[in-house]
Amino acid sequence: MSLSPSNQNLHSPILWIKNPKAIYTANALNADNGLLIQGRKIIELVAKGSQPTQPYNQVFDASNHVVTPGLVNTHHHFYQTLTRACPPALNKKLFPWLQTLYPIWSRLTPEQHALATEMAMVELLLSGCTTVSDHHYLFPAGLESAIDIQVKVALKLGINATFTRGSMSLGHDQGGLPPQSVVQNEAVIMADSERLIQQYHQKDPYKMIEIALAPCSPFSVTPELMKSSAELAQRFNVGLHTHLSETEDENEFCIKRFGLRPVDYLESVNWMTNKTWLAHGIHFNDEEITRLGQHNVGVCHCPSSNMVLASGICKVKALQNAGVRVGLGVDGSASNDHSNLMQEVRQALLIQRLRYDADEFTHLDALHLATKGSAELLRRDNIGHLSIGAQADIALYTLDEPRFSGSHDPLAALVLCGAHRADAVMIAGEWKVQDGEWLGGDVKALMHRHHKAAQVLFSKD
């Protein structure tokens, strides 16, 4: 990384990220000669052949870098980093996969959860991700403060985060999928949800932490909890998130239990709103896609997870054409099994090419999903793109590995040749990664503690 002072106005803390090899702004604006950053914001886009119009005192030479907005991850389960490639769960469909892992996850401790959260965030950060969203729905005895733990870790790392307060209230004894040991009373869920909003949800446009409400899925919560969550979200103007139409088994469960297909069920519990974004959204028919678009509901595409569990292929273009907001997510690190959002961009391109023609879904479409598309999913208009006034969340990648040798279009190479690690990452104007290394701690030491925690969780009787 090359960061050097200029000789102009040394008292003004302004950085010029200069002359990138290529730049993707996610909004068709011209910034071919870079960006000016002051504090936590972008203050100028420097067009091709131009010089900054404002004085600056630092220069980052980006001539060897491809520059993008910081990537935005809109669906994940951080705790699952502890059960990657878990032998009992390998080669299973969603429902039996969950039933195999629930007993292991039910033993999760606060210390393990903190390590899992930090590991997932650091892995995402190293991939160029600057905004994370986690759907944590597991609150066994002793882990009631799971979201508080995650907020503390995010603040320590200085990363933008949307924490969705998940929940499960429909246990096996009531006809649901999860065991009773991991479900909670609905009154407890709603009281804690309101507490978390009041305590942590930031309303500032440049907020770092926000809270959303996320009953887990139709097969693990009751309609009453879905309705109560919608009412609370409306009262506090926060987002709503859940899994929906991930598999045909889920559709059949909804029809059998509620007499409704998933979208009809969503409407019956007052979730057809622009506050709502859904994880997966694979098995919608054409009429349902139209209705989702009419209400500006969002869908998070999770390509790797959908492939690993053989769930199906999300109809991304059809959803977008109908007016549905579509973003990108890693999903749980036990169904992926990584936490690398740049790799997910390539996976999105490849899996969509199985549904659409090669000229219908491009590398730029895939990058859009992970940047502006995901920011729109979270209803955040100051991230996911490079514009004047936007938060200075930026990822910079080099193309100096063998996989890129011989490539010609740098942006296309980023996706097609498989970039997976950022060389430098900035969040709100502060460098978090330089020379490919995390600046906030020792990755190897974190990995050692995390792996040890994973072994304990899996081996415990």
Short mmCIF file of C-alpha atoms in Angstrom, two decimals:
data_model
loop_
_atom_site.label_atom_id
_atom_site.label_comp_id
_atom_site.label_asym_id
_atom_site.label_seq_id
_atom_site.Cartn_x
_atom_site.Cartn_y
_atom_site.Cartn_z
CA MET A 1 0.00 0.00 0.00
CA SER A 2 1.36 3.41 -0.99
CA LEU A 3 0.13 6.34 1.09
CA SER A 4 2.09 9.54 0.82
CA PRO A 5 1.57 13.18 1.81
CA SER A 6 1.26 15.86 -0.84
CA ASN A 7 2.70 19.31 -0.40
CA GLN A 8 -0.66 21.07 -0.50
CA ASN A 9 -2.60 22.40 2.49
CA LEU A 10 -1.09 20.10 5.06
CA HIS A 11 -3.60 21.26 7.66
CA SER A 12 -6.57 19.86 5.70
CA PRO A 13 -7.18 16.13 6.31
CA ILE A 14 -8.20 15.20 2.77
CA LEU A 15 -7.13 12.00 1.01
CA TRP A 16 -7.01 11.53 -2.77
CA ILE A 17 -7.36 7.89 -3.86
CA LYS A 18 -5.67 8.57 -7.17
CA ASN A 19 -5.69 7.06 -10.65
CA PRO A 20 -7.25 3.62 -10.07
CA LYS A 21 -6.63 0.87 -12.61
CA ALA A 22 -10.44 0.66 -12.78
CA ILE A 23 -13.29 1.90 -10.65
CA TYR A 24 -16.87 0.70 -10.21
CA THR A 25 -19.07 3.40 -8.65
CA ALA A 26 -22.35 1.41 -8.85
CA ASN A 27 -24.13 4.49 -10.20
CA ALA A 28 -22.48 5.24 -13.60
CA LEU A 29 -20.75 8.35 -12.26
CA ASN A 30 -17.32 9.23 -13.63
CA ALA A 31 -14.57 8.81 -11.05
CA ASP A 32 -11.89 7.42 -13.37
CA ASN A 33 -9.16 9.48 -11.71
CA GLY A 34 -10.25 8.66 -8.19
CA LEU A 35 -11.96 10.02 -5.10
CA LEU A 36 -11.38 12.67 -2.47
CA ILE A 37 -12.22 11.69 1.10
CA GLN A 38 -12.54 13.92 4.11
CA GLY A 39 -13.51 12.52 7.48
CA ARG A 40 -16.02 9.74 6.92
CA LYS A 41 -17.38 10.99 3.58
CA ILE A 42 -16.54 11.13 -0.10
CA ILE A 43 -16.32 14.82 -1.01
CA GLU A 44 -15.34 14.69 -4.68
CA LEU A 45 -15.25 12.36 -7.69
CA VAL A 46 -12.30 13.05 -9.96
CA ALA A 47 -13.16 12.46 -13.61
CA LYS A 48 -10.80 10.97 -16.18
CA GLY A 49 -8.03 13.38 -17.12
CA SER A 50 -8.96 15.76 -14.30
CA GLN A 51 -7.32 16.91 -11.11
CA PRO A 52 -9.10 17.46 -7.79
CA THR A 53 -10.74 20.87 -7.48
CA GLN A 54 -10.13 20.88 -3.74
CA PRO A 55 -6.80 20.89 -1.87
CA TYR A 56 -5.67 17.57 -0.41
CA ASN A 57 -2.86 16.51 1.88
CA GLN A 58 -2.55 12.76 1.28
CA VAL A 59 -2.41 10.58 -1.81
CA PHE A 60 -3.10 6.86 -2.14
CA ASP A 61 -1.68 5.68 -5.45
CA ALA A 62 -4.35 3.26 -6.71
CA SER A 63 -2.83 2.68 -10.14
CA ASN A 64 -2.52 -1.05 -9.37
CA HIS A 65 -5.97 -1.33 -7.79
CA VAL A 66 -9.52 -1.98 -8.87
CA VAL A 67 -11.73 0.20 -6.66
CA THR A 68 -15.31 -0.63 -5.68
CA PRO A 69 -17.74 0.51 -3.02
CA GLY A 70 -17.38 -1.50 0.17
CA LEU A 71 -19.43 -4.67 -0.31
CA VAL A 72 -22.67 -5.10 1.66
CA ASN A 73 -23.67 -8.51 3.04
CA THR A 74 -27.41 -8.78 3.75
CA HIS A 75 -27.83 -12.29 5.18
CA HIS A 76 -25.58 -14.42 7.34
CA HIS A 77 -25.49 -16.60 10.48
CA PHE A 78 -22.18 -15.81 12.13
CA TYR A 79 -22.40 -18.54 14.78
CA GLN A 80 -22.27 -21.16 12.04
CA THR A 81 -18.58 -20.46 11.40
CA LEU A 82 -18.08 -22.97 14.22
CA THR A 83 -19.70 -25.82 12.25
CA ARG A 84 -18.21 -25.54 8.77
CA ALA A 85 -17.89 -28.83 6.87
CA CYS A 86 -19.52 -30.58 9.83
CA PRO A 87 -19.52 -34.35 9.15
CA PRO A 88 -23.04 -35.25 10.39
CA ALA A 89 -24.58 -32.49 8.25
CA LEU A 90 -22.79 -33.13 4.97
CA ASN A 91 -24.80 -33.94 1.85
CA LYS A 92 -28.22 -33.24 3.38
CA LYS A 93 -31.20 -31.20 2.23
CA LEU A 94 -32.30 -28.18 4.29
CA PHE A 95 -34.70 -29.76 6.79
CA PRO A 96 -32.55 -32.79 7.74
CA TRP A 97 -29.48 -30.52 7.66
CA LEU A 98 -31.10 -28.26 10.24
CA GLN A 99 -32.32 -31.16 12.38
CA THR A 100 -28.77 -32.55 12.46
CA LEU A 101 -27.19 -29.26 13.50
CA TYR A 102 -29.76 -27.88 15.96
CA PRO A 103 -28.53 -30.11 18.85
CA ILE A 104 -24.94 -28.96 18.26
CA TRP A 105 -25.90 -25.30 18.02
CA SER A 106 -28.00 -25.52 21.16
CA ARG A 107 -24.74 -25.86 23.15
CA LEU A 108 -23.42 -22.50 21.95
CA THR A 109 -21.88 -20.40 24.75
CA PRO A 110 -21.42 -16.60 24.91
CA GLU A 111 -17.66 -16.95 24.50
CA GLN A 112 -18.04 -19.18 21.43
CA HIS A 113 -20.62 -16.83 19.96
CA ALA A 114 -18.30 -13.82 20.37
CA LEU A 115 -15.46 -15.66 18.62
CA ALA A 116 -17.73 -16.84 15.82
CA THR A 117 -19.02 -13.30 15.30
CA GLU A 118 -15.53 -11.80 15.19
CA MET A 119 -14.21 -14.49 12.85
CA ALA A 120 -17.09 -14.02 10.42
CA MET A 121 -16.74 -10.24 10.42
CA VAL A 122 -12.98 -10.33 9.89
CA GLU A 123 -13.31 -12.85 7.07
CA LEU A 124 -15.95 -10.65 5.42
CA LEU A 125 -13.80 -7.56 5.93
CA LEU A 126 -10.81 -9.18 4.25
CA SER A 127 -13.01 -9.95 1.25
CA GLY A 128 -13.87 -6.25 0.86
CA CYS A 129 -17.11 -6.23 2.84
CA THR A 130 -17.74 -3.07 4.89
CA THR A 131 -21.36 -3.61 5.98
CA VAL A 132 -22.54 -6.86 7.52
CA SER A 133 -25.95 -8.20 8.45
CA ASP A 134 -26.43 -11.17 10.72
CA HIS A 135 -29.60 -13.15 11.37
CA HIS A 136 -29.18 -14.64 14.83
CA TYR A 137 -32.19 -16.64 15.97
CA LEU A 138 -30.62 -19.07 18.47
CA PHE A 139 -31.05 -18.17 22.15
CA PRO A 140 -30.48 -21.27 24.30
CA ALA A 141 -30.27 -20.84 28.07
CA GLY A 142 -27.26 -18.70 28.90
CA LEU A 143 -27.14 -16.96 25.51
CA GLU A 144 -29.98 -14.49 26.05
CA SER A 145 -27.60 -11.56 25.36
CA ALA A 146 -26.48 -12.88 21.95
CA ILE A 147 -27.21 -9.62 20.09
CA ASP A 148 -25.53 -7.50 22.77
CA ILE A 149 -22.42 -9.63 22.30
CA GLN A 150 -22.49 -9.03 18.55
CA VAL A 151 -22.94 -5.27 18.90
CA LYS A 152 -19.90 -5.13 21.18
CA VAL A 153 -17.77 -7.00 18.65
CA ALA A 154 -18.93 -4.80 15.74
CA LEU A 155 -18.14 -1.62 17.66
CA LYS A 156 -14.69 -2.96 18.50
CA LEU A 157 -14.00 -3.70 14.83
CA GLY A 158 -15.55 -0.46 13.59
CA ILE A 159 -17.72 -2.16 10.97
CA ASN A 160 -21.21 -1.20 9.80
CA ALA A 161 -23.71 -3.79 11.00
CA THR A 162 -27.39 -4.61 10.82
CA PHE A 163 -28.20 -7.13 13.52
CA THR A 164 -31.53 -8.84 12.99
CA ARG A 165 -33.00 -10.07 16.26
CA GLY A 166 -34.04 -13.52 15.19
CA SER A 167 -36.40 -15.79 17.04
CA MET A 168 -37.90 -19.26 17.14
CA SER A 169 -41.13 -19.91 19.03
CA LEU A 170 -42.58 -22.95 17.23
CA GLY A 171 -40.74 -25.94 18.61
CA HIS A 172 -41.02 -29.59 17.71
CA ASP A 173 -43.74 -30.14 20.32
CA GLN A 174 -45.92 -27.54 18.58
CA GLY A 175 -45.36 -28.95 15.10
CA GLY A 176 -42.29 -26.87 14.22
CA LEU A 177 -38.84 -27.99 13.17
CA PRO A 178 -36.46 -26.87 15.99
CA PRO A 179 -36.09 -28.71 19.31
CA GLN A 180 -37.68 -27.13 22.37
CA SER A 181 -34.28 -26.29 23.87
CA VAL A 182 -33.72 -23.47 21.36
CA VAL A 183 -37.16 -21.84 21.23
CA GLN A 184 -38.29 -18.89 23.36
CA ASN A 185 -41.54 -17.60 24.78
CA GLU A 186 -43.09 -14.98 22.52
CA ALA A 187 -43.45 -12.42 25.31
CA VAL A 188 -39.73 -12.78 26.04
CA ILE A 189 -38.89 -12.39 22.35
CA MET A 190 -40.93 -9.22 21.92
CA ALA A 191 -39.66 -7.62 25.13
CA ASP A 192 -36.05 -8.27 24.14
CA SER A 193 -36.66 -7.06 20.59
CA GLU A 194 -37.96 -3.73 21.86
CA ARG A 195 -35.07 -3.43 24.34
CA LEU A 196 -32.51 -3.98 21.58
CA ILE A 197 -34.10 -1.36 19.32
CA GLN A 198 -34.23 1.17 22.15
CA GLN A 199 -30.65 0.45 23.23
CA TYR A 200 -28.75 0.03 19.98
CA HIS A 201 -30.67 1.13 16.88
CA GLN A 202 -29.05 4.30 15.56
CA LYS A 203 -31.20 6.73 13.56
CA ASP A 204 -28.34 8.88 12.25
CA PRO A 205 -27.94 8.63 8.43
CA TYR A 206 -24.31 7.59 8.98
CA LYS A 207 -25.19 5.03 11.62
CA MET A 208 -22.83 2.13 12.25
CA ILE A 209 -25.31 -0.12 14.09
CA GLU A 210 -28.95 -0.83 13.38
CA ILE A 211 -31.43 -3.42 14.60
CA ALA A 212 -34.07 -5.27 12.60
CA LEU A 213 -36.58 -7.94 13.62
CA ALA A 214 -36.24 -11.42 12.17
CA PRO A 215 -38.53 -14.31 13.15
CA CYS A 216 -36.60 -17.21 11.70
CA SER A 217 -38.96 -18.93 9.24
CA PRO A 218 -42.53 -20.18 8.79
CA PHE A 219 -41.50 -23.57 10.18
CA SER A 220 -40.07 -22.16 13.43
CA VAL A 221 -42.35 -19.28 14.51
CA THR A 222 -46.07 -18.71 14.93
CA PRO A 223 -48.23 -16.31 12.91
CA GLU A 224 -48.81 -14.35 16.11
CA LEU A 225 -45.09 -13.67 16.48
CA MET A 226 -44.89 -12.58 12.84
CA LYS A 227 -47.74 -10.11 13.37
CA SER A 228 -46.30 -8.77 16.61
CA SER A 229 -42.94 -8.26 14.93
CA ALA A 230 -44.55 -6.37 12.05
CA GLU A 231 -46.33 -4.09 14.53
CA LEU A 232 -43.12 -3.38 16.46
CA ALA A 233 -41.18 -2.73 13.24
CA GLN A 234 -43.83 -0.27 12.13
CA ARG A 235 -43.76 1.52 15.49
CA PHE A 236 -39.98 1.99 15.47
CA ASN A 237 -39.43 2.14 11.68
CA VAL A 238 -36.99 -0.78 11.62
CA GLY A 239 -36.56 -3.56 9.07
CA LEU A 240 -38.17 -7.00 8.95
CA HIS A 241 -36.29 -10.09 7.85
CA THR A 242 -37.01 -13.81 7.56
CA HIS A 243 -36.27 -16.90 5.47
CA LEU A 244 -38.91 -17.57 2.84
CA SER A 245 -39.38 -19.97 -0.07
CA GLU A 246 -35.92 -21.43 0.25
CA THR A 247 -37.10 -24.94 -0.64
CA GLU A 248 -40.18 -26.71 -1.94
CA ASP A 249 -40.35 -28.47 1.45
CA GLU A 250 -40.95 -25.08 3.06
CA ASN A 251 -43.73 -24.30 0.59
CA GLU A 252 -45.35 -27.63 1.39
CA PHE A 253 -45.01 -26.97 5.13
CA CYS A 254 -46.81 -23.64 4.76
CA ILE A 255 -49.64 -25.19 2.76
CA LYS A 256 -50.04 -28.05 5.22
CA ARG A 257 -49.86 -25.95 8.40
CA PHE A 258 -51.43 -22.63 7.35
CA GLY A 259 -53.35 -23.55 4.22
CA LEU A 260 -51.34 -20.88 2.40
CA ARG A 261 -48.36 -20.62 0.10
CA PRO A 262 -45.48 -18.59 1.62
CA VAL A 263 -46.32 -15.25 -0.05
CA ASP A 264 -49.99 -15.58 0.94
CA TYR A 265 -48.80 -16.37 4.45
CA LEU A 266 -46.54 -13.30 4.39
CA GLU A 267 -49.48 -11.11 3.45
CA SER A 268 -51.69 -12.67 6.14
CA VAL A 269 -49.22 -11.61 8.86
CA ASN A 270 -48.78 -8.04 7.51
CA TRP A 271 -45.26 -8.43 6.13
CA MET A 272 -45.88 -7.20 2.58
CA THR A 273 -44.01 -3.93 3.06
CA ASN A 274 -40.87 -2.17 1.88
CA LYS A 275 -39.40 -2.75 5.36
CA THR A 276 -39.22 -6.48 4.58
CA TRP A 277 -36.37 -8.38 3.00
CA LEU A 278 -36.41 -12.16 2.57
CA ALA A 279 -33.53 -14.60 2.53
CA HIS A 280 -33.39 -16.89 -0.54
CA GLY A 281 -36.78 -16.32 -2.21
CA ILE A 282 -36.30 -19.14 -4.71
CA HIS A 283 -39.64 -20.86 -5.18
CA PHE A 284 -42.01 -17.99 -6.05
CA ASN A 285 -44.34 -18.28 -9.02
CA ASP A 286 -44.87 -15.42 -11.48
CA GLU A 287 -47.96 -14.04 -9.73
CA GLU A 288 -46.16 -14.02 -6.38
CA ILE A 289 -43.17 -12.20 -7.86
CA THR A 290 -45.51 -9.53 -9.22
CA ARG A 291 -47.11 -9.05 -5.80
CA LEU A 292 -43.76 -8.84 -4.03
CA GLY A 293 -42.67 -6.17 -6.47
CA GLN A 294 -45.86 -4.17 -5.99
CA HIS A 295 -45.05 -3.93 -2.29
CA ASN A 296 -41.30 -3.30 -2.89
CA VAL A 297 -40.35 -6.30 -0.75
CA GLY A 298 -36.66 -7.25 -0.90
CA VAL A 299 -34.92 -10.57 -1.53
CA CYS A 300 -31.38 -11.56 -0.55
CA HIS A 301 -29.82 -13.93 -3.08
CA CYS A 302 -27.57 -16.55 -1.43
CA PRO A 303 -26.06 -18.47 -4.36
CA SER A 304 -23.45 -20.68 -2.66
CA SER A 305 -25.81 -21.83 0.08
CA ASN A 306 -28.52 -22.54 -2.47
CA MET A 307 -26.07 -24.70 -4.41
CA VAL A 308 -24.66 -26.53 -1.38
CA LEU A 309 -28.11 -27.49 -0.11
CA ALA A 310 -29.47 -28.00 -3.66
CA SER A 311 -32.31 -25.61 -2.85
CA GLY A 312 -32.72 -24.11 -6.32
CA ILE A 313 -31.90 -20.94 -8.27
CA CYS A 314 -33.30 -17.54 -7.36
CA LYS A 315 -35.06 -15.72 -10.23
CA VAL A 316 -33.00 -12.54 -9.82
CA LYS A 317 -33.86 -10.76 -13.07
CA ALA A 318 -37.56 -11.57 -12.84
CA LEU A 319 -37.64 -10.23 -9.29
CA GLN A 320 -35.80 -7.04 -10.26
CA ASN A 321 -38.02 -6.47 -13.29
CA ALA A 322 -41.08 -6.76 -11.05
CA GLY A 323 -39.75 -4.07 -8.67
CA VAL A 324 -38.34 -6.35 -5.98
CA ARG A 325 -35.15 -5.04 -4.34
CA VAL A 326 -32.46 -7.73 -4.70
CA GLY A 327 -29.14 -7.91 -2.84
CA LEU A 328 -26.52 -10.51 -2.01
CA GLY A 329 -25.74 -12.58 1.07
CA VAL A 330 -23.19 -15.15 2.15
CA ASP A 331 -25.70 -17.04 4.32
CA GLY A 332 -24.55 -19.28 7.14
CA SER A 333 -20.99 -20.51 7.16
CA ALA A 334 -22.29 -24.05 7.65
CA SER A 335 -24.15 -24.01 4.33
CA ASN A 336 -21.63 -22.14 2.22
CA ASP A 337 -19.06 -22.76 3.94
CA HIS A 338 -17.13 -19.48 3.75
CA SER A 339 -17.78 -15.86 4.72
CA ASN A 340 -16.33 -14.25 1.60
CA LEU A 341 -18.65 -11.83 -0.16
CA MET A 342 -16.40 -11.20 -3.17
CA GLN A 343 -16.43 -14.92 -3.91
CA GLU A 344 -20.20 -14.77 -3.63
CA VAL A 345 -20.28 -12.17 -6.41
CA ARG A 346 -18.72 -14.70 -8.79
CA GLN A 347 -21.08 -17.43 -7.61
CA ALA A 348 -24.04 -15.14 -8.28
CA LEU A 349 -22.84 -14.58 -11.84
CA LEU A 350 -22.34 -18.30 -12.48
CA ILE A 351 -25.60 -19.56 -11.03
CA GLN A 352 -27.65 -16.86 -12.76
CA ARG A 353 -26.09 -17.93 -16.07
CA LEU A 354 -27.87 -21.26 -15.53
CA ARG A 355 -31.19 -19.41 -15.52
CA TYR A 356 -30.57 -16.51 -17.92
CA ASP A 357 -28.66 -16.07 -21.17
CA ALA A 358 -25.07 -14.82 -21.00
CA ASP A 359 -26.02 -11.31 -22.09
CA GLU A 360 -28.89 -11.05 -19.59
CA PHE A 361 -26.83 -11.22 -16.39
CA THR A 362 -23.36 -9.70 -16.52
CA HIS A 363 -20.40 -9.26 -14.18
CA LEU A 364 -21.63 -5.72 -13.52
CA ASP A 365 -25.04 -7.07 -12.55
CA ALA A 366 -23.32 -9.34 -10.03
CA LEU A 367 -21.29 -6.45 -8.60
CA HIS A 368 -24.47 -4.37 -8.34
CA LEU A 369 -26.08 -7.05 -6.16
CA ALA A 370 -23.24 -6.85 -3.64
CA THR A 371 -23.10 -3.05 -3.54
CA LYS A 372 -26.00 -0.75 -4.33
CA GLY A 373 -28.52 -3.59 -4.53
CA SER A 374 -27.66 -4.80 -1.04
CA ALA A 375 -27.64 -1.24 0.33
CA GLU A 376 -31.16 -0.73 -1.04
CA LEU A 377 -32.19 -3.99 0.59
CA LEU A 378 -31.15 -2.55 3.97
CA ARG A 379 -32.79 0.79 3.08
CA ARG A 380 -29.47 2.61 3.42
CA ASP A 381 -28.84 5.23 0.76
CA ASN A 382 -25.38 6.43 1.80
CA ILE A 383 -23.47 3.16 1.33
CA GLY A 384 -23.01 0.69 -1.53
CA HIS A 385 -22.03 3.33 -4.09
CA LEU A 386 -19.33 5.94 -4.67
CA SER A 387 -20.94 9.38 -4.71
CA ILE A 388 -20.35 12.80 -3.19
CA GLY A 389 -21.72 12.69 0.36
CA ALA A 390 -21.70 8.91 0.56
CA GLN A 391 -19.90 7.26 3.44
CA ALA A 392 -16.28 6.48 2.55
CA ASP A 393 -16.65 2.69 2.54
CA ILE A 394 -14.24 1.47 -0.12
CA ALA A 395 -12.62 -1.79 -1.19
CA LEU A 396 -9.46 -1.94 -3.30
CA TYR A 397 -8.25 -5.10 -5.04
CA THR A 398 -5.01 -5.88 -6.86
CA LEU A 399 -4.84 -8.18 -9.87
CA ASP A 400 -1.36 -9.53 -9.20
CA GLU A 401 -2.08 -13.24 -8.69
CA PRO A 402 -1.60 -15.94 -11.36
CA ARG A 403 -5.38 -16.21 -11.78
CA PHE A 404 -5.46 -12.67 -13.24
CA SER A 405 -2.49 -12.97 -15.59
CA GLY A 406 -3.54 -12.28 -19.16
CA SER A 407 -6.78 -10.53 -18.21
CA HIS A 408 -7.78 -7.37 -20.10
CA ASP A 409 -10.89 -5.83 -18.51
CA PRO A 410 -10.05 -5.21 -14.82
CA LEU A 411 -13.66 -5.11 -13.57
CA ALA A 412 -14.57 -8.25 -15.47
CA ALA A 413 -11.39 -9.93 -14.19
CA LEU A 414 -12.36 -9.11 -10.62
CA VAL A 415 -15.44 -11.30 -11.02
CA LEU A 416 -14.58 -13.82 -13.73
CA CYS A 417 -11.05 -14.63 -12.55
CA GLY A 418 -12.20 -14.96 -8.96
CA ALA A 419 -10.91 -12.15 -6.73
CA HIS A 420 -11.28 -13.24 -3.12
CA ARG A 421 -9.22 -10.90 -0.95
CA ALA A 422 -9.02 -7.12 -0.84
CA ASP A 423 -5.65 -5.38 -0.64
CA ALA A 424 -7.08 -2.39 1.23
CA VAL A 425 -10.44 -1.66 2.86
CA MET A 426 -11.76 1.59 4.32
CA ILE A 427 -14.85 2.06 6.50
CA ALA A 428 -16.16 5.56 7.20
CA GLY A 429 -12.83 7.02 6.14
CA GLU A 430 -10.68 4.75 8.32
CA TRP A 431 -8.39 2.05 6.96
CA LYS A 432 -9.28 -1.40 8.29
CA VAL A 433 -7.16 -3.47 5.89
CA GLN A 434 -3.82 -2.53 4.34
CA ASP A 435 -1.54 -4.68 2.19
CA GLY A 436 -4.09 -7.46 2.52
CA GLU A 437 -3.75 -7.55 6.32
CA TRP A 438 -6.36 -6.83 8.97
CA LEU A 439 -5.18 -3.86 11.04
CA GLY A 440 -7.40 -4.55 14.04
CA GLY A 441 -5.72 -7.63 15.43
CA ASP A 442 -3.86 -10.87 14.84
CA VAL A 443 -5.77 -13.07 12.39
CA LYS A 444 -3.78 -16.19 13.21
CA ALA A 445 -4.40 -15.78 16.95
CA LEU A 446 -8.11 -15.25 16.30
CA MET A 447 -8.22 -18.35 14.09
CA HIS A 448 -6.52 -20.41 16.81
CA ARG A 449 -9.07 -19.39 19.46
CA HIS A 450 -11.96 -19.79 17.03
CA HIS A 451 -10.91 -23.26 15.85
CA LYS A 452 -10.45 -24.43 19.43
CA ALA A 453 -13.97 -23.20 20.26
CA ALA A 454 -15.33 -25.06 17.23
CA GLN A 455 -13.71 -28.31 18.38
CA VAL A 456 -15.17 -27.92 21.87
CA LEU A 457 -18.67 -27.18 20.52
CA PHE A 458 -18.64 -30.20 18.21
CA SER A 459 -17.07 -32.70 20.60
CA LYS A 460 -19.07 -31.84 23.73
CA ASP A 461 -21.39 -34.63 24.82
#
